[in-house]
CSV table of C-alpha atoms and ligand atoms in Angstrom, one decimal:
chain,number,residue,atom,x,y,z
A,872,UNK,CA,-12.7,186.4,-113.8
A,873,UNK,CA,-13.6,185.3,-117.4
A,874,UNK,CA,-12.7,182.0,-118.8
A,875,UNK,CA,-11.9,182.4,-122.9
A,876,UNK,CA,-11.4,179.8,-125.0
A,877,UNK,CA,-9.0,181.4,-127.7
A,878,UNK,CA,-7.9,179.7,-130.9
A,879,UNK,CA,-5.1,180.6,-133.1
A,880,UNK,CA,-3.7,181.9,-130.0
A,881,UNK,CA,-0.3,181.5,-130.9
A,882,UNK,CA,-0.5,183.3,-134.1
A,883,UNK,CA,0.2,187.6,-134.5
A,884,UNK,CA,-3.0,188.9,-133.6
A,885,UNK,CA,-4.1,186.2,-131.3
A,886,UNK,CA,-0.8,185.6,-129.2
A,887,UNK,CA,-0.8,189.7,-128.6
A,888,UNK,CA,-4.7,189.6,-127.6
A,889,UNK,CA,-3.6,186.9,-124.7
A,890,UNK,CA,-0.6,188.4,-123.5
A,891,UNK,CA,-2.8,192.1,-122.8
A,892,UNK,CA,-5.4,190.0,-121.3
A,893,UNK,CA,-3.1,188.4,-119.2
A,894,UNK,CA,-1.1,191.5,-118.3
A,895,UNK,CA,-4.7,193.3,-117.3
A,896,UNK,CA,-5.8,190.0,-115.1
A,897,UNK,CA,-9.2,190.1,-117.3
A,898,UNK,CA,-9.3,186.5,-118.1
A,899,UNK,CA,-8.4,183.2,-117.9
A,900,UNK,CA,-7.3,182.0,-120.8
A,901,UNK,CA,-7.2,178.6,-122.8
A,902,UNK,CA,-5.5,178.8,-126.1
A,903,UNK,CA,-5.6,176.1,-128.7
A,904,UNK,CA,-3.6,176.4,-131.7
A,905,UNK,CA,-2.8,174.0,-134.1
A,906,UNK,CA,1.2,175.2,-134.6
A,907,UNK,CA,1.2,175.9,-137.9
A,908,UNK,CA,4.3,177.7,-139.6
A,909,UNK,CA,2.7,181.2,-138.7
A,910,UNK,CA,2.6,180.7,-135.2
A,911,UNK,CA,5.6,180.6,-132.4
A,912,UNK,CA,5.1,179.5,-128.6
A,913,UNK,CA,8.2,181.6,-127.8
A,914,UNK,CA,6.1,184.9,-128.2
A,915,UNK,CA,4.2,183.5,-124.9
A,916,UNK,CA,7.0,182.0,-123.0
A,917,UNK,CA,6.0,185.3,-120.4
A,918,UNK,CA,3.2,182.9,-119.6
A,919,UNK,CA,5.0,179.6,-118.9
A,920,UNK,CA,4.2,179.6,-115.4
A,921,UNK,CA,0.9,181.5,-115.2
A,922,UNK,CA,-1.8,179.6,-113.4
A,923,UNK,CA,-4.6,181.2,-115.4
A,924,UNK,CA,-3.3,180.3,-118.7
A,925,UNK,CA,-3.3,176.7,-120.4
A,926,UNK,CA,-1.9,175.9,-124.2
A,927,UNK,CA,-3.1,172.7,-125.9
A,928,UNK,CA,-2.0,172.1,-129.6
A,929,UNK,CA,-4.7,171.0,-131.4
A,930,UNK,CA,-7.2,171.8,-134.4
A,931,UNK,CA,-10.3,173.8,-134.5
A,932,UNK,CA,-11.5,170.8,-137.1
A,933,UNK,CA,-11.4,168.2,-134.6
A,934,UNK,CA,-14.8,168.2,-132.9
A,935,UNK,CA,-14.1,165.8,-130.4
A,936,UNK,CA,-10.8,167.7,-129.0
A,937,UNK,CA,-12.8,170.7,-129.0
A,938,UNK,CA,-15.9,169.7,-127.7
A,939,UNK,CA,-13.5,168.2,-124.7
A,940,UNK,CA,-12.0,171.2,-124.5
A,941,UNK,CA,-15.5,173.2,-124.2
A,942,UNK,CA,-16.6,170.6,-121.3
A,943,UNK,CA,-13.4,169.9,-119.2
A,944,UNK,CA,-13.1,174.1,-119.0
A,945,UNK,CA,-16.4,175.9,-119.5
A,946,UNK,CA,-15.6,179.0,-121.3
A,947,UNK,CA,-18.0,182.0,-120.7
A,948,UNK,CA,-16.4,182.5,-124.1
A,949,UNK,CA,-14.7,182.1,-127.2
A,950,UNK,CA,-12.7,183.9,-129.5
A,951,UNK,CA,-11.7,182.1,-132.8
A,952,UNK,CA,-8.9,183.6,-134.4
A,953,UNK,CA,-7.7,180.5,-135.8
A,954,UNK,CA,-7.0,180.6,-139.8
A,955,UNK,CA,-4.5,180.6,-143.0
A,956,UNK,CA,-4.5,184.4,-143.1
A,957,UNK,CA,-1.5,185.0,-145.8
A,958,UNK,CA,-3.2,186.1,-149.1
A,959,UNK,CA,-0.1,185.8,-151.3
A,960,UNK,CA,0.0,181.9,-149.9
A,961,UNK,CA,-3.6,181.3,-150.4
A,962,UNK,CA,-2.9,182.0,-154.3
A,963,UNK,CA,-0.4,179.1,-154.1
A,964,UNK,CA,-2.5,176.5,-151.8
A,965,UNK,CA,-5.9,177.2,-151.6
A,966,UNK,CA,-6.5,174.0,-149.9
A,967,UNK,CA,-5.3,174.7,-146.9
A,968,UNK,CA,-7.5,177.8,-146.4
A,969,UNK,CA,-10.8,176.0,-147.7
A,970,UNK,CA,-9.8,173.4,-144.9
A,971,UNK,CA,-9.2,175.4,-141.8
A,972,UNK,CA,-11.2,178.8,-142.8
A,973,UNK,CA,-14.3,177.0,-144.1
A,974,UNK,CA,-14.3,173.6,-142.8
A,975,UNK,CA,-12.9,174.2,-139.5
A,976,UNK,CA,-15.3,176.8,-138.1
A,977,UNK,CA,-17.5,175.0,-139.7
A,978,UNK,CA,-16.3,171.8,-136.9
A,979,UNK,CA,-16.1,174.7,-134.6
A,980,UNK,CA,-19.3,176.4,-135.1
A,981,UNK,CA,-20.9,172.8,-134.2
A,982,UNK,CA,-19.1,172.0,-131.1
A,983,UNK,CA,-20.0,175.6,-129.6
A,984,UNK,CA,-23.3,175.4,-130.5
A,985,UNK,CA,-23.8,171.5,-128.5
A,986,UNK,CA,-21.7,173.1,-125.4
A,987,UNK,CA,-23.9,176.3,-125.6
A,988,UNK,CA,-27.3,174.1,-125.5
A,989,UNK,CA,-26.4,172.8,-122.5
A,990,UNK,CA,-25.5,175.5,-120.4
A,991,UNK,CA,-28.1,177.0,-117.6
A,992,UNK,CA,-30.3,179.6,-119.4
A,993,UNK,CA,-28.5,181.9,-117.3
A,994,UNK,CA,-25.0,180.9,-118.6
A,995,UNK,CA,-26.6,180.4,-122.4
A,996,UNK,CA,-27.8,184.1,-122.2
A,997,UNK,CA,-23.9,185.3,-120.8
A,998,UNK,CA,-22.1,183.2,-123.0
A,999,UNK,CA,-20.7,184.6,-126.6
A,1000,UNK,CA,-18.9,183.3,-129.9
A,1001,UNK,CA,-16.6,186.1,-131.1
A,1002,UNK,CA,-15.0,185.3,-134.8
A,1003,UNK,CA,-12.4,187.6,-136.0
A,1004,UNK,CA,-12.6,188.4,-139.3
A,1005,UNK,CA,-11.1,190.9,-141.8
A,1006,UNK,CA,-12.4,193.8,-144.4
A,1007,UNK,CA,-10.9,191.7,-147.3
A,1008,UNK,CA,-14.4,190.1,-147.6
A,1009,UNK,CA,-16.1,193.1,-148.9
A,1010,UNK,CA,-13.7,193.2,-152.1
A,1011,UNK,CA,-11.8,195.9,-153.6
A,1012,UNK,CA,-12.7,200.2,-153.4
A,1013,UNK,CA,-12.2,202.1,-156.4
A,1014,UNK,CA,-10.5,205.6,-155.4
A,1015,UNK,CA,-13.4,207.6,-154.6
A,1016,UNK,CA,-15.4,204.9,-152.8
A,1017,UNK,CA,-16.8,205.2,-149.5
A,1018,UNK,CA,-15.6,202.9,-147.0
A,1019,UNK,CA,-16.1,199.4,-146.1
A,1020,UNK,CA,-19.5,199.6,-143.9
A,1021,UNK,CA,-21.3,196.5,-142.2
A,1022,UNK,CA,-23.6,196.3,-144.6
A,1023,UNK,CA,-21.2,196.7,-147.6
A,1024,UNK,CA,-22.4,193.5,-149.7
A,1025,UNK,CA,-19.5,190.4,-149.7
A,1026,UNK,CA,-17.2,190.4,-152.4
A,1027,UNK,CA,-14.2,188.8,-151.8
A,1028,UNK,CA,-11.4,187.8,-154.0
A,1029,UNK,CA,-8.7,185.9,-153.3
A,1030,UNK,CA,-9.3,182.7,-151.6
A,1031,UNK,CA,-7.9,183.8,-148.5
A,1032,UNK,CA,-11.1,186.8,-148.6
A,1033,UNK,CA,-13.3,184.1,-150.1
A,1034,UNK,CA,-13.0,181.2,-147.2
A,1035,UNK,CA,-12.8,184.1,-144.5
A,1036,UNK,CA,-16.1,185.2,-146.1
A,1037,UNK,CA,-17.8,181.5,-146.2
A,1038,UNK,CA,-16.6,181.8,-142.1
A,1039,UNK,CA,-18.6,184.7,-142.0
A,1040,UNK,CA,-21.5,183.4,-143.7
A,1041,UNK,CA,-21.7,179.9,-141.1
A,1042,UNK,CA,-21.0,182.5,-138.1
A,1043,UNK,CA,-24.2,184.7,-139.2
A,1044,UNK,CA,-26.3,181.3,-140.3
A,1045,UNK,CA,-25.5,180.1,-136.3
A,1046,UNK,CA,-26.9,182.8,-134.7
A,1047,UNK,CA,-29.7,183.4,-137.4
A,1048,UNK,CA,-30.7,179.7,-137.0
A,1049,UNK,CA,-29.6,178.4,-133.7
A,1050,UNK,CA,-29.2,181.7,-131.8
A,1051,UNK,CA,-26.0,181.1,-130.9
A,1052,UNK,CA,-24.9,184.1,-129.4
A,1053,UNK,CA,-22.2,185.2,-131.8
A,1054,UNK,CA,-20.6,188.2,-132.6
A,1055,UNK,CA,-18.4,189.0,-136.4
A,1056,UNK,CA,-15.6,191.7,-136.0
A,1057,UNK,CA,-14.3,192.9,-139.6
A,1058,UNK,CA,-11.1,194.5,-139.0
A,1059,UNK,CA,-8.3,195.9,-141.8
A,1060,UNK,CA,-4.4,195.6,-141.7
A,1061,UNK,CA,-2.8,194.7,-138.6
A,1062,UNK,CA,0.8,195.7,-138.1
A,1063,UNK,CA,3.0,195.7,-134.7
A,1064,UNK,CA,5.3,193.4,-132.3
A,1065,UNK,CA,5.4,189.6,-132.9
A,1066,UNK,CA,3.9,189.9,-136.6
A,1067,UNK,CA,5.5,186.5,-139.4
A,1068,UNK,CA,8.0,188.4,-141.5
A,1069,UNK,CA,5.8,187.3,-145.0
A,1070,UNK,CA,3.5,190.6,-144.3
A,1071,UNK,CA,4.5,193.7,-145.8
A,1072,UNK,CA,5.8,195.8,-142.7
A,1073,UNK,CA,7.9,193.1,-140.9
A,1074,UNK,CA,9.4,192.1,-144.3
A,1075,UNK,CA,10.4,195.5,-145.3
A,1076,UNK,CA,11.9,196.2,-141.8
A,1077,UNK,CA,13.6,192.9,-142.0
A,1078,UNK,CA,15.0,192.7,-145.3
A,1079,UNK,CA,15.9,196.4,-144.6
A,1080,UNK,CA,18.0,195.3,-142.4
A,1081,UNK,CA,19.5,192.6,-143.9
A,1082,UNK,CA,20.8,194.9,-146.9
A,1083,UNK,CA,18.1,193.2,-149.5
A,1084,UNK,CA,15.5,194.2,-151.9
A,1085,UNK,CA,12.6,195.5,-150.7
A,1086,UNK,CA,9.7,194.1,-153.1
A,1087,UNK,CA,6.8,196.2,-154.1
A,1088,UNK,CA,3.7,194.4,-156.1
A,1089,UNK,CA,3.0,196.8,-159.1
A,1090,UNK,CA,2.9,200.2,-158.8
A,1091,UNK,CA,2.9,200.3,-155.1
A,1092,UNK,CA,-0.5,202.1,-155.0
A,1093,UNK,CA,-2.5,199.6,-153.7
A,1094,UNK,CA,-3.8,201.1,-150.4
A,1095,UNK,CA,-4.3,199.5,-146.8
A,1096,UNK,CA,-5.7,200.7,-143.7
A,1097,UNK,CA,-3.5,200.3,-141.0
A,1098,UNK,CA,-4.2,199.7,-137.5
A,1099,UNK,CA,-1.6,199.1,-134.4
A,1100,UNK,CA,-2.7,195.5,-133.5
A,1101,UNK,CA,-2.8,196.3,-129.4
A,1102,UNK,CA,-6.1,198.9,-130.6
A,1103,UNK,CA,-7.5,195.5,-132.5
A,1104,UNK,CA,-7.2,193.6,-129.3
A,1105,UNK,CA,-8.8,196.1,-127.4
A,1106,UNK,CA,-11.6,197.0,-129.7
A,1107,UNK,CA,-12.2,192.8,-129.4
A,1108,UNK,CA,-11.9,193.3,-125.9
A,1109,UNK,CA,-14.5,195.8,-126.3
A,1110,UNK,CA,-17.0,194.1,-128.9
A,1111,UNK,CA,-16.9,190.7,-126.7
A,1112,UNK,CA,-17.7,193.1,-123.5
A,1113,UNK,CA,-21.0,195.4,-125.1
A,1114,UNK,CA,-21.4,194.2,-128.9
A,1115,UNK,CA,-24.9,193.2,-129.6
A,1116,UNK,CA,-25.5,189.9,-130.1
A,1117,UNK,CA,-25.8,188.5,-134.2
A,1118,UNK,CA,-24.1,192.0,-135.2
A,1119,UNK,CA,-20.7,192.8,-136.8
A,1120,UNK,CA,-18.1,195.4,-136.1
A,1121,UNK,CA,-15.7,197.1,-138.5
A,1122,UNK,CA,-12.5,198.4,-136.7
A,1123,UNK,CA,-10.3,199.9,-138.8
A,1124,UNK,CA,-7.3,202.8,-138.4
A,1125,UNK,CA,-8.8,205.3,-140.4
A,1126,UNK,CA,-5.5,205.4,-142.0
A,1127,UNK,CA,-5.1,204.8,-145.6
A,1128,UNK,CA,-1.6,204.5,-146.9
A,1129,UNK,CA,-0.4,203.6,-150.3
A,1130,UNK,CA,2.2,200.5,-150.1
A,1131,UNK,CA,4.7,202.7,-151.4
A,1132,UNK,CA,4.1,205.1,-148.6
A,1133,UNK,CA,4.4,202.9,-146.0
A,1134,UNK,CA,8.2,201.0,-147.6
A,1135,UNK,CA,8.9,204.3,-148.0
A,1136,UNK,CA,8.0,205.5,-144.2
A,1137,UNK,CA,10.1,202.7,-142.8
A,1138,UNK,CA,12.9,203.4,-144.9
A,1139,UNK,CA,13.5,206.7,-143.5
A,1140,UNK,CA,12.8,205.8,-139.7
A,1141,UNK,CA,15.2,203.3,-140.1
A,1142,UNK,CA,17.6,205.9,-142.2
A,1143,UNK,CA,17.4,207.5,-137.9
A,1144,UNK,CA,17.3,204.3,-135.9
A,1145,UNK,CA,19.6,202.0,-137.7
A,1146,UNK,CA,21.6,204.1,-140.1
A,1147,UNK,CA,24.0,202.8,-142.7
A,1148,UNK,CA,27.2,204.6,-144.2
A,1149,UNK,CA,26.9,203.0,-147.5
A,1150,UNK,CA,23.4,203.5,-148.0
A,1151,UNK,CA,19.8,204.8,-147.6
A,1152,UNK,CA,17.3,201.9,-147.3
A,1153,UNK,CA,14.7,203.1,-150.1
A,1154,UNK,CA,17.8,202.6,-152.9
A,1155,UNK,CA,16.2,198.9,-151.8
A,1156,UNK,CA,13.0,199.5,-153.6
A,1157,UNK,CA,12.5,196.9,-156.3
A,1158,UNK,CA,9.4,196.5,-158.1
A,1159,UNK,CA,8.3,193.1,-158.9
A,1160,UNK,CA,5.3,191.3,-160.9
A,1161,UNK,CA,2.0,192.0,-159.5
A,1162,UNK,CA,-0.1,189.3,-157.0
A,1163,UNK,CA,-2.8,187.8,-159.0
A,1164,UNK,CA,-5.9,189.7,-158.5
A,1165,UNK,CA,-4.5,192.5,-156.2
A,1166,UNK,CA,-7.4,194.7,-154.5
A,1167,UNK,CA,-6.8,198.1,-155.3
A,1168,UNK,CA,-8.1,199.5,-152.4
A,1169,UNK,CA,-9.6,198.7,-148.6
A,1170,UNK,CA,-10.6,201.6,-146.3
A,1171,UNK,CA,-13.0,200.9,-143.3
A,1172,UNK,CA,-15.9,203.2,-141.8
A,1173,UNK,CA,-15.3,202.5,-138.1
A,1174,UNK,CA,-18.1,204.8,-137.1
A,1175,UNK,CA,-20.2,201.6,-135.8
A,1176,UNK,CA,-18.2,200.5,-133.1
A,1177,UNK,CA,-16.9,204.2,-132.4
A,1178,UNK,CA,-20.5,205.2,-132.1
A,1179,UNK,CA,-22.3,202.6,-130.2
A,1180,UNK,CA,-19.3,200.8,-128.1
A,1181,UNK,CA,-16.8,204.2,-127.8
A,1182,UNK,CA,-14.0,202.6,-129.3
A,1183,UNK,CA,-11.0,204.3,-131.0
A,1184,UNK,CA,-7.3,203.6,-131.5
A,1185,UNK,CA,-5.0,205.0,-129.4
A,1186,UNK,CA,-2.2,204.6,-132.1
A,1187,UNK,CA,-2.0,206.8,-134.9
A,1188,UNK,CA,0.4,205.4,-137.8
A,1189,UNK,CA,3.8,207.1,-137.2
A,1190,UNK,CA,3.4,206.3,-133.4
A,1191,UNK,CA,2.6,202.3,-134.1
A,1192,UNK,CA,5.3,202.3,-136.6
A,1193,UNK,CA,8.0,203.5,-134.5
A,1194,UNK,CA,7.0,201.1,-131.5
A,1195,UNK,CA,6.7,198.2,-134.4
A,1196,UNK,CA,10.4,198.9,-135.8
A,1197,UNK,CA,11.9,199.5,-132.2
A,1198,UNK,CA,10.5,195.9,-131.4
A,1199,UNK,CA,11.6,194.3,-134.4
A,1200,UNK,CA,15.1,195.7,-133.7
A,1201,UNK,CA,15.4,194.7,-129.8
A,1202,UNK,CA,13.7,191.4,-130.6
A,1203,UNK,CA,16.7,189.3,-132.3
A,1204,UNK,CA,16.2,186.2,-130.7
A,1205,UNK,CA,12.6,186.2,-132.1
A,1206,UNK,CA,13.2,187.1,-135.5
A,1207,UNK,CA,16.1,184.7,-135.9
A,1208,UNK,CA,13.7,181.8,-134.7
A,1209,UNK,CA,10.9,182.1,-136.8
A,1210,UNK,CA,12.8,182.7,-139.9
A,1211,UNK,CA,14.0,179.0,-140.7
A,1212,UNK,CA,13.9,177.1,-143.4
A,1213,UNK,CA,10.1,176.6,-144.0
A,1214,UNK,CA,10.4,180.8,-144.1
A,1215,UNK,CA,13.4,180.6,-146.5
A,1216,UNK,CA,11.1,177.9,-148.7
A,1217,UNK,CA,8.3,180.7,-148.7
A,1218,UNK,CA,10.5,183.5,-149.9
A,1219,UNK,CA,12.5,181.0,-152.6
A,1220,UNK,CA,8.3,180.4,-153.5
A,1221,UNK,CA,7.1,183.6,-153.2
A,1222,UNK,CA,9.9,185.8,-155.0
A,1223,UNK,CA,12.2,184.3,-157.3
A,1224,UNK,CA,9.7,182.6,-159.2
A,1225,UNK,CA,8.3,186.2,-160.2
B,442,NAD,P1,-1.6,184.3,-138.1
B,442,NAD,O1,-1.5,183.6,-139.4
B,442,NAD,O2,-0.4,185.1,-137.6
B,442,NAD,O3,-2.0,183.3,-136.9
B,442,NAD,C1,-3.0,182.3,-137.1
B,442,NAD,C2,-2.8,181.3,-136.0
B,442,NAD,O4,-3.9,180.3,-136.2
B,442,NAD,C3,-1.5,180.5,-136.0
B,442,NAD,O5,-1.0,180.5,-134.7
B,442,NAD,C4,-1.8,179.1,-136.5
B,442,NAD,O6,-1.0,178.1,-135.9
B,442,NAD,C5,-3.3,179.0,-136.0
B,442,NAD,N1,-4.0,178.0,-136.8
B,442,NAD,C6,-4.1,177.9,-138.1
B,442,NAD,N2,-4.9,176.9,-138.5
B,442,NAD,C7,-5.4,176.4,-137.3
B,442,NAD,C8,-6.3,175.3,-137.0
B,442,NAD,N3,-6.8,174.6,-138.0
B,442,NAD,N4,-6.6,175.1,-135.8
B,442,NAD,C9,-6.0,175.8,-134.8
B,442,NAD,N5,-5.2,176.8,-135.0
B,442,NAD,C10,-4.8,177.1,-136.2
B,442,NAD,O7,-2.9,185.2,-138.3
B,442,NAD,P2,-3.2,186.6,-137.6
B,442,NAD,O8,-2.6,187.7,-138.5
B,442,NAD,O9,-2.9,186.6,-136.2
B,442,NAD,O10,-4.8,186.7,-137.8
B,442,NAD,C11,-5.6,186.2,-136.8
B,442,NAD,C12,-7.1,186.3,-137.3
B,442,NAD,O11,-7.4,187.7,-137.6
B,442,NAD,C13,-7.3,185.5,-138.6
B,442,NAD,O12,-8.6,185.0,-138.5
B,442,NAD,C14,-7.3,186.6,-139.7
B,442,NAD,O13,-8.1,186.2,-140.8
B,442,NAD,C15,-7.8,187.8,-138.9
B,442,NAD,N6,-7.3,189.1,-139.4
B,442,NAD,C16,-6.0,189.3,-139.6
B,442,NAD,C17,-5.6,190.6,-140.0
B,442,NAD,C18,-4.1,190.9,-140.2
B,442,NAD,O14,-3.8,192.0,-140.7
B,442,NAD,N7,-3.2,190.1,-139.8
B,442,NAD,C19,-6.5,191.6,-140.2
B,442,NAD,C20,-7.9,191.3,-140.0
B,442,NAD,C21,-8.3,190.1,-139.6
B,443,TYD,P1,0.1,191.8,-146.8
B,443,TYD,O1,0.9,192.2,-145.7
B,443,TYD,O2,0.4,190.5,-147.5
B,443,TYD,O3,-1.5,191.9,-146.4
B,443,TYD,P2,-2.8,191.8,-147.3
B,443,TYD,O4,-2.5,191.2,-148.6
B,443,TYD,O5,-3.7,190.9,-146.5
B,443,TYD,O6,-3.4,193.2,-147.4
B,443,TYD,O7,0.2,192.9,-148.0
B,443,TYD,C1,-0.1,194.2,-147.7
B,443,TYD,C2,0.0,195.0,-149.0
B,443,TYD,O8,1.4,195.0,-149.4
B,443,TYD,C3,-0.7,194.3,-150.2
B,443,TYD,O9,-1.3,195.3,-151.0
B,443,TYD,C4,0.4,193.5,-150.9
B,443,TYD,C5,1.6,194.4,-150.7
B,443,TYD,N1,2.9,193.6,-150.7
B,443,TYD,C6,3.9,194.0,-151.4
B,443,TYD,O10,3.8,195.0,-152.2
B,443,TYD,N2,5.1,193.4,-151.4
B,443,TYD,C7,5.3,192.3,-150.5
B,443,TYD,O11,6.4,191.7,-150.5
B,443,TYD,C8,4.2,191.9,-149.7
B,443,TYD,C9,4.3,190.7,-148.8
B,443,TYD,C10,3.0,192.6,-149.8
């Protein structure tokens, strides 16, 4: 079996790519996080006593802990998901994202690339760097665009895209220059179990829930393109398995929705799952002041990775959404947890400053 070094493990997309791997017995896993407020240990608490699984909490900056890391268990990979990912909180503290987007795989980058040059040719020419990455890089679509494709020039524009894209950049300068053997996923929205309720689909069902407002930026037709997050992990599953080496992958949903669309959606499965007498959920709506330098539009063209590595989602968007309310309304215990007082900080920040 695989060993992977995962970082940012204990964040949404990276805490549901260990648990599948886990489940499916394809690897071994080491996961370093650094515990910021996005992340929560309890969504891996399944893996407390799993001998193939190790947590240390730590930084992808600090090249001595990683480089450690790298020699004590000798991954046949990595997979750095690791990053400040919130755009709305990259508008208030850049800093933060310059320092662990940028800077860190930067410290990263270098670590993996000393552990790489000393591994047997044979384990040099098996071993691979995946870095997860997002479609916000390539900028905003006007309505009639085509879809993001690989080769879609950068043009990022909020520093969240704009230090994700810098990654990018050191990511494709390793493998141009060192031949580090990395591979660059791009994907689009994520949405499902174990997601921070500051994203627009656990915060709607969550404030749904709670009886309050229901904040739409503008007009509420900016459009995403949603994917289930257990198709993500396995199209990373896939790219780490048969992507080329020094390429990148779009995965996408092929599922463009309009914000509005989407509250509105969840409003009316909830209206079924979780009725109220007084009410029906979109009498929540509330538009609110615009984010600063909101992309109008991202759509992906998945036809790279569909094409050359057979991948597809098995999710289409009412089937993910139903599974991602149904979690968020058996889960409690989880919900109650990570929403404590740095969360209620965020929202005092985020909202009623508007
Ligand atoms: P997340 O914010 O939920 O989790 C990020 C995790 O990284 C957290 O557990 C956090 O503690 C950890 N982390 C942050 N800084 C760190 C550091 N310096 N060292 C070690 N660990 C650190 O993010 P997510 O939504 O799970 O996204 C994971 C990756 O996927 C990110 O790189 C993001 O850019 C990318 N991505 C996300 C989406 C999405 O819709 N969520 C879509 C496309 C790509
Ligand atoms: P978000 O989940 O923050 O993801 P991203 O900005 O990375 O796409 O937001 C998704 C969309 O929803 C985005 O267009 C902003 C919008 N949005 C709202 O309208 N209201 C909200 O309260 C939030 C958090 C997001």
């Amino acid at each position: 079996m695989q060993t992977l070094l995962v970082t940012g493990g204990a964040g949404f997309i990276g805490a549901n790519f260990v648990l599948q791997a886990r489940k499916a017995q394809w690897a071994n896993i080491v996961n370093l996080d650094k515990l910021t407020y996005a992340s929560n240990l309890q969504t891996l608490a399944e893996l407390q006593d799993d001998p193939n699984y190790c947590f240390i909490q730590g930084d992808i900056s600090n090249f001595e802990l990683v480089s450690y890391l790298l020699a004590q268990y000798q991954p046949d990979a990595v997979i750095n998901f690791a990053a400040e990912s919130h755009v709305d909180r990259s508008i208030f503290n850049p800093q933060d994202f310059i320092q662990t987007n940028i800077v860190g795989t930067f410290q990263f980058l270098e670590a993996n690339r000393a552990y790489w040059q000393k591994l047997t040719p044979q384990r040099q020419q098996q071993f691979r760097f995946l870095h997860v990455s997002t479609d916000e890089v390539y900028g905003s679509l006007n309505p009639n665009d085509p879809p993001f494709k690989e080769d879609t020039p950068y043009a990022p524009n909020s520093p969240y895209a704009a230090s994700k894209a810098g990654a990018d950049h050191l990511v494709r300068a390793y493998h141009h220059t060192y031949t580090l053997p990395t591979l660059t996923t791009n994907c689009s929205n994520n949405y499902g179990p174990f997601q921070f309720p500051e994203k627009l689909i656990p915060l709607t069902i969550l404030n749904a829930l709670d009886g309050k407002p229901l904040p739409i930026y503008g007009d509420g037709q900016n459009i995403r393109d949603w994917l289930y997050v257990s198709d993500h992990c396995d199209a990373l599953r896939v790219v780490l398995r048969e992507g080329c080496i020094g390429e990148t992958y779009n995965i996408g949903g092929t599922n463009e929705q309009t914000n509005l669309a989407v509250v509105e959606r969840i409003c009316a499965i909830l209206d079924e799952l979780a009725p109220k007498s007084d009410l029906n959920y979109s009498s929540l709506i509330t538009f609110i002041k615009d984010r600063p330098g909101h992309d109008r539009r991202y759509a992906i063209d998945c036809n790279k990775i569909n094409q050359n590595l057979g991948w597809q989602p098995k999710e289409n968007f009412e089937s993910g959404l139903l599974k991602t309310i149904q979690w968020y309304l058996n889960n409690s215990a989880w919900v109650d947890y990570v929403r404590t007082g740095a969360y209620q900080n965020w929202m005092k920040q985020n909202y009623e400053q508007r």
